Amino acid sequence: MANSESLHRRGLMFVLSSPSGAGKTTISRMLLNAEDNLHMSVSVTTRPMRPGEIDGKDYIFARQPEFDRMVAEEAFLEWAEVFGNCYGTPKAEIEAGLRNGKDYLFDIDWQGAQQLHQRAGTDVVKVFLLPPSLAELENRLHSRGTDSDEVIRGRMDRARAEISHYGEYDYVVINDDMQTCFANVRSILAAERLKRERRTGLGEFVRELMR
Ligand code: 5GP
């Protein structure tokens, strides 16, 4: 017996953006834990590896010439320079996955989201997380205890710039309460998976139904 999950559909690219400190990493982790068919897209980066990071899992670490070669060969769905380092989303694996119905999660900034949308159109669902207030965002950055006051000031400036792009997103969720925010983001994913255009198995199913 068919159900909504069993019909073939094209995968989607689920983009989560937010200023840093608005909970994007936590919400991403919660989604990946809760959703079997959601895979993190692993980016290529030229920045040095941080302690605890694993090559091939957190990022694929590359040197600049290798990154430049990939740009020239159009091997990226999108790429950007962030804080003086290059980051890019490799194309081949994701395109194959989408055909097989795999969904991908992207933790990228507004530039990446925009480029991805230009390249991949309706495969992309863009969600923006807002903090309940800028004071709360600053509190969260301080309480992480990882950054100096100067770095935090820089992050706050960047946060304002990032927030100004909220209008380019399909959905905007205010992360006031983590569980509510997670539930909202998960409903967006559930609804987007049911979109008719992605459901390549629907035609055949309905033909059978009408026989
Ligand atoms: P970090 O070096 O702290 O891991 O990431 C720095 C920034 O680069 C973050 O804002 C992150 O969202 C962004 N970033 C990571 N991977 C990509 C990517 O593939 N494309 C783009 N455009 N941004 C990325």
mmCIF file of C-alpha atoms and ligand atoms in Angstrom:
data_model
loop_
_atom_site.group_PDB
_atom_site.id
_atom_site.type_symbol
_atom_site.label_atom_id
_atom_site.label_comp_id
_atom_site.label_asym_id
_atom_site.label_seq_id
_atom_site.Cartn_x
_atom_site.Cartn_y
_atom_site.Cartn_z
ATOM 1 C CA MET A 1 0.000 0.000 0.000
ATOM 2 C CA ALA A 2 1.430 3.387 -0.964
ATOM 3 C CA ASN A 3 1.794 6.262 1.432
ATOM 4 C CA SER A 4 3.260 9.750 1.116
ATOM 5 C CA GLU A 5 6.702 8.553 2.166
ATOM 6 C CA SER A 6 6.891 5.556 -0.158
ATOM 7 C CA LEU A 7 6.378 7.401 -3.456
ATOM 8 C CA HIS A 8 9.547 8.479 -5.182
ATOM 9 C CA ARG A 9 10.403 12.131 -4.921
ATOM 10 C CA ARG A 10 13.320 14.368 -5.722
ATOM 11 C CA GLY A 11 15.353 15.389 -2.683
ATOM 12 C CA LEU A 12 15.549 18.977 -1.508
ATOM 13 C CA MET A 13 18.210 21.325 -0.224
ATOM 14 C CA PHE A 14 17.249 22.743 3.133
ATOM 15 C CA VAL A 15 19.164 25.924 3.859
ATOM 16 C CA LEU A 16 19.365 27.264 7.412
ATOM 17 C CA SER A 17 20.908 30.692 7.840
ATOM 18 C CA SER A 18 21.118 32.967 10.845
ATOM 19 C CA PRO A 19 23.472 35.408 12.449
ATOM 20 C CA SER A 20 25.908 33.537 14.687
ATOM 21 C CA GLY A 21 24.435 32.970 18.132
ATOM 22 C CA ALA A 22 20.835 32.625 16.907
ATOM 23 C CA GLY A 23 20.856 28.856 17.372
ATOM 24 C CA LYS A 24 21.526 27.579 13.870
ATOM 25 C CA THR A 25 24.055 24.964 14.968
ATOM 26 C CA THR A 26 21.786 23.599 17.708
ATOM 27 C CA ILE A 27 18.731 23.480 15.448
ATOM 28 C CA SER A 28 20.794 21.808 12.690
ATOM 29 C CA ARG A 29 21.975 19.163 15.136
ATOM 30 C CA MET A 30 18.432 18.533 16.391
ATOM 31 C CA LEU A 31 17.178 18.153 12.821
ATOM 32 C CA LEU A 32 19.941 15.752 11.826
ATOM 33 C CA ASN A 33 19.232 13.623 14.918
ATOM 34 C CA ALA A 34 15.505 13.552 14.315
ATOM 35 C CA GLU A 35 15.425 13.077 10.539
ATOM 36 C CA ASP A 36 16.850 9.912 8.964
ATOM 37 C CA ASN A 37 16.772 11.191 5.425
ATOM 38 C CA LEU A 38 18.545 14.485 6.071
ATOM 39 C CA HIS A 39 22.244 14.687 5.344
ATOM 40 C CA MET A 40 24.636 17.467 6.131
ATOM 41 C CA SER A 41 26.266 18.899 3.079
ATOM 42 C CA VAL A 42 30.023 18.862 3.701
ATOM 43 C CA SER A 43 31.741 21.966 2.315
ATOM 44 C CA VAL A 44 35.246 22.355 0.997
ATOM 45 C CA THR A 45 37.241 25.058 2.804
ATOM 46 C CA THR A 46 40.699 26.600 2.659
ATOM 47 C CA ARG A 47 40.697 27.598 6.318
ATOM 48 C CA PRO A 48 42.992 25.711 8.717
ATOM 49 C CA MET A 49 41.506 22.764 10.579
ATOM 50 C CA ARG A 50 40.439 23.527 14.163
ATOM 51 C CA PRO A 51 41.157 21.154 17.038
ATOM 52 C CA GLY A 52 38.593 18.367 17.107
ATOM 53 C CA GLU A 53 37.538 18.782 13.477
ATOM 54 C CA ILE A 54 37.632 15.803 11.160
ATOM 55 C CA ASP A 55 38.646 16.121 7.502
ATOM 56 C CA GLY A 56 35.820 14.822 5.311
ATOM 57 C CA LYS A 57 33.222 15.106 8.081
ATOM 58 C CA ASP A 58 33.227 18.720 9.311
ATOM 59 C CA TYR A 59 34.768 20.051 6.134
ATOM 60 C CA ILE A 60 36.886 18.832 3.285
ATOM 61 C CA PHE A 61 40.080 20.816 3.882
ATOM 62 C CA ALA A 62 41.858 21.981 0.734
ATOM 63 C CA ARG A 63 44.687 24.275 -0.246
ATOM 64 C CA GLN A 64 43.957 27.417 -2.229
ATOM 65 C CA PRO A 65 45.222 26.118 -5.633
ATOM 66 C CA GLU A 66 43.036 23.035 -5.314
ATOM 67 C CA PHE A 67 40.049 25.214 -4.387
ATOM 68 C CA ASP A 68 40.738 27.521 -7.367
ATOM 69 C CA ARG A 69 40.917 24.525 -9.691
ATOM 70 C CA MET A 70 37.512 23.327 -8.432
ATOM 71 C CA VAL A 71 36.077 26.802 -9.055
ATOM 72 C CA ALA A 72 37.482 26.771 -12.610
ATOM 73 C CA GLU A 73 36.036 23.304 -13.239
ATOM 74 C CA GLU A 74 32.640 24.476 -11.946
ATOM 75 C CA ALA A 75 32.714 21.751 -9.328
ATOM 76 C CA PHE A 76 30.868 23.944 -6.796
ATOM 77 C CA LEU A 77 27.160 24.622 -6.546
ATOM 78 C CA GLU A 78 28.157 27.808 -4.763
ATOM 79 C CA TRP A 79 31.206 29.203 -3.089
ATOM 80 C CA ALA A 80 32.124 32.297 -1.087
ATOM 81 C CA GLU A 81 34.900 33.974 0.789
ATOM 82 C CA VAL A 82 34.054 34.337 4.481
ATOM 83 C CA PHE A 83 36.438 35.891 7.026
ATOM 84 C CA GLY A 84 39.272 35.662 4.478
ATOM 85 C CA ASN A 85 38.839 31.949 3.731
ATOM 86 C CA CYS A 86 37.079 30.203 0.859
ATOM 87 C CA TYR A 87 34.153 27.846 1.332
ATOM 88 C CA GLY A 88 32.293 25.905 -1.347
ATOM 89 C CA THR A 89 29.578 23.283 -1.762
ATOM 90 C CA PRO A 90 30.729 20.414 -4.001
ATOM 91 C CA LYS A 91 28.218 19.661 -6.727
ATOM 92 C CA ALA A 92 28.508 16.042 -7.935
ATOM 93 C CA GLU A 93 27.516 14.132 -4.797
ATOM 94 C CA ILE A 94 24.565 16.363 -4.035
ATOM 95 C CA GLU A 95 23.123 16.183 -7.524
ATOM 96 C CA ALA A 96 23.259 12.373 -7.442
ATOM 97 C CA GLY A 97 21.701 12.337 -3.976
ATOM 98 C CA LEU A 98 18.837 14.612 -4.980
ATOM 99 C CA ARG A 99 17.946 12.288 -7.848
ATOM 100 C CA ASN A 100 17.768 9.445 -5.329
ATOM 101 C CA GLY A 101 15.474 11.358 -2.993
ATOM 102 C CA LYS A 102 18.094 12.385 -0.429
ATOM 103 C CA ASP A 103 17.564 15.661 1.418
ATOM 104 C CA TYR A 104 20.496 17.872 2.334
ATOM 105 C CA LEU A 105 20.940 20.396 5.090
ATOM 106 C CA PHE A 106 23.050 23.501 4.440
ATOM 107 C CA ASP A 107 24.433 25.702 7.146
ATOM 108 C CA ILE A 108 25.456 28.663 4.974
ATOM 109 C CA ASP A 109 25.220 32.439 4.980
ATOM 110 C CA TRP A 110 22.973 34.641 2.834
ATOM 111 C CA GLN A 111 25.492 34.784 -0.037
ATOM 112 C CA GLY A 112 25.612 31.006 -0.235
ATOM 113 C CA ALA A 113 21.829 30.744 0.031
ATOM 114 C CA GLN A 114 21.399 33.237 -2.807
ATOM 115 C CA GLN A 115 23.875 31.474 -5.107
ATOM 116 C CA LEU A 116 22.401 28.079 -4.319
ATOM 117 C CA HIS A 117 18.949 29.370 -5.156
ATOM 118 C CA GLN A 118 20.207 30.813 -8.461
ATOM 119 C CA ARG A 119 21.823 27.491 -9.419
ATOM 120 C CA ALA A 120 19.311 25.029 -8.071
ATOM 121 C CA GLY A 121 15.976 26.922 -8.020
ATOM 122 C CA THR A 122 13.050 24.980 -6.642
ATOM 123 C CA ASP A 123 15.278 22.275 -5.097
ATOM 124 C CA VAL A 124 16.227 24.891 -2.499
ATOM 125 C CA VAL A 125 14.194 25.791 0.601
ATOM 126 C CA LYS A 126 15.592 28.758 2.490
ATOM 127 C CA VAL A 127 14.921 29.221 6.202
ATOM 128 C CA PHE A 128 16.207 32.133 8.259
ATOM 129 C CA LEU A 129 16.437 32.075 12.049
ATOM 130 C CA LEU A 130 16.165 35.360 13.909
ATOM 131 C CA PRO A 131 17.127 35.946 17.538
ATOM 132 C CA PRO A 132 14.313 37.320 19.741
ATOM 133 C CA SER A 133 16.374 40.502 20.230
ATOM 134 C CA LEU A 134 19.874 41.799 19.564
ATOM 135 C CA ALA A 135 20.478 42.071 23.329
ATOM 136 C CA GLU A 136 19.667 38.370 23.647
ATOM 137 C CA LEU A 137 22.009 37.572 20.749
ATOM 138 C CA GLU A 138 24.832 39.459 22.447
ATOM 139 C CA ASN A 139 24.095 37.652 25.741
ATOM 140 C CA ARG A 140 24.329 34.306 23.994
ATOM 141 C CA LEU A 141 27.652 35.235 22.386
ATOM 142 C CA HIS A 142 29.035 36.326 25.781
ATOM 143 C CA SER A 143 27.767 33.226 27.575
ATOM 144 C CA ARG A 144 29.439 30.923 25.034
ATOM 145 C CA GLY A 145 32.640 32.285 26.526
ATOM 146 C CA THR A 146 34.645 31.567 23.384
ATOM 147 C CA ASP A 147 35.117 35.082 22.014
ATOM 148 C CA SER A 148 36.741 38.304 23.241
ATOM 149 C CA ASP A 149 34.691 41.531 23.488
ATOM 150 C CA GLU A 150 36.262 42.759 20.282
ATOM 151 C CA VAL A 151 35.387 39.570 18.387
ATOM 152 C CA ILE A 152 31.853 39.801 19.794
ATOM 153 C CA ARG A 153 31.538 43.405 18.540
ATOM 154 C CA GLY A 154 32.621 42.180 15.106
ATOM 155 C CA ARG A 155 30.096 39.332 15.237
ATOM 156 C CA MET A 156 27.324 41.776 16.247
ATOM 157 C CA ASP A 157 28.113 43.982 13.229
ATOM 158 C CA ARG A 158 28.071 40.936 11.011
ATOM 159 C CA ALA A 159 24.819 39.808 12.632
ATOM 160 C CA ARG A 160 23.135 43.093 11.693
ATOM 161 C CA ALA A 161 24.364 42.723 8.120
ATOM 162 C CA GLU A 162 23.180 39.092 7.955
ATOM 163 C CA ILE A 163 19.757 39.968 9.409
ATOM 164 C CA SER A 164 19.221 42.633 6.737
ATOM 165 C CA HIS A 165 18.904 39.772 4.208
ATOM 166 C CA TYR A 166 15.929 38.067 5.891
ATOM 167 C CA GLY A 167 13.691 39.148 2.998
ATOM 168 C CA GLU A 168 15.450 36.767 0.598
ATOM 169 C CA TYR A 169 14.280 33.696 2.552
ATOM 170 C CA ASP A 170 11.158 31.551 2.081
ATOM 171 C CA TYR A 171 10.574 31.145 5.822
ATOM 172 C CA VAL A 172 11.615 33.145 8.869
ATOM 173 C CA VAL A 173 11.478 31.625 12.357
ATOM 174 C CA ILE A 174 12.204 33.561 15.553
ATOM 175 C CA ASN A 175 14.270 31.442 17.893
ATOM 176 C CA ASP A 176 12.779 32.520 21.196
ATOM 177 C CA ASP A 177 12.332 29.017 22.556
ATOM 178 C CA MET A 178 14.557 26.259 21.150
ATOM 179 C CA GLN A 179 11.916 23.493 21.189
ATOM 180 C CA THR A 180 9.279 25.679 19.520
ATOM 181 C CA CYS A 181 11.782 26.842 16.941
ATOM 182 C CA PHE A 182 12.787 23.239 16.225
ATOM 183 C CA ALA A 183 9.146 22.184 15.882
ATOM 184 C CA ASN A 184 8.512 25.052 13.447
ATOM 185 C CA VAL A 185 11.558 24.265 11.334
ATOM 186 C CA ARG A 186 10.611 20.587 11.280
ATOM 187 C CA SER A 187 7.094 21.413 10.061
ATOM 188 C CA ILE A 188 8.575 23.446 7.232
ATOM 189 C CA LEU A 189 10.665 20.438 6.182
ATOM 190 C CA ALA A 190 7.647 18.114 6.413
ATOM 191 C CA ALA A 191 5.484 20.406 4.265
ATOM 192 C CA GLU A 192 8.212 21.000 1.678
ATOM 193 C CA ARG A 193 8.697 17.235 1.292
ATOM 194 C CA LEU A 194 5.039 16.935 0.311
ATOM 195 C CA LYS A 195 5.237 19.559 -2.444
ATOM 196 C CA ARG A 196 3.773 18.171 -5.622
ATOM 197 C CA GLU A 197 6.631 19.295 -7.878
ATOM 198 C CA ARG A 198 9.184 17.183 -5.999
ATOM 199 C CA ARG A 199 7.057 14.042 -6.070
ATOM 200 C CA THR A 200 8.193 12.320 -9.195
ATOM 201 C CA GLY A 201 6.304 9.124 -8.301
ATOM 202 C CA LEU A 202 2.951 10.828 -7.988
ATOM 203 C CA GLY A 203 1.906 10.646 -11.666
ATOM 204 C CA GLU A 204 2.258 6.898 -11.816
ATOM 205 C CA PHE A 205 0.552 6.455 -8.467
ATOM 206 C CA VAL A 206 -2.464 8.501 -9.556
ATOM 207 C CA ARG A 207 -2.645 6.665 -12.910
ATOM 208 C CA GLU A 208 -2.813 3.380 -10.990
ATOM 209 C CA LEU A 209 -5.358 4.860 -8.631
ATOM 210 C CA MET A 210 -7.652 5.806 -11.494
ATOM 211 C CA ARG A 211 -7.448 2.506 -13.320
HETATM 212 P P1 5GP B 1 33.531 28.380 10.094
HETATM 213 O O1 5GP B 1 34.889 28.632 9.507
HETATM 214 O O2 5GP B 1 33.348 29.085 11.425
HETATM 215 O O3 5GP B 1 33.217 26.899 10.168
HETATM 216 O O4 5GP B 1 32.455 29.008 9.094
HETATM 217 C C1 5GP B 1 32.522 30.357 8.792
HETATM 218 C C2 5GP B 1 31.338 30.738 7.922
HETATM 219 O O5 5GP B 1 31.414 30.105 6.642
HETATM 220 C C3 5GP B 1 29.974 30.389 8.489
HETATM 221 O O6 5GP B 1 29.172 31.556 8.450
HETATM 222 C C4 5GP B 1 29.427 29.343 7.550
HETATM 223 O O7 5GP B 1 28.019 29.454 7.455
HETATM 224 C C5 5GP B 1 30.126 29.706 6.252
HETATM 225 N N1 5GP B 1 30.208 28.548 5.362
HETATM 226 C C6 5GP B 1 30.566 27.280 5.665
HETATM 227 N N2 5GP B 1 30.528 26.494 4.575
HETATM 228 C C7 5GP B 1 30.114 27.269 3.543
HETATM 229 C C8 5GP B 1 29.853 27.005 2.154
HETATM 230 O O8 5GP B 1 30.007 25.923 1.613
HETATM 231 N N3 5GP B 1 29.444 28.077 1.427
HETATM 232 C C9 5GP B 1 29.262 29.317 1.977
HETATM 233 N N4 5GP B 1 28.842 30.269 1.175
HETATM 234 N N5 5GP B 1 29.477 29.572 3.274
HETATM 235 C C10 5GP B 1 29.907 28.578 4.046
#
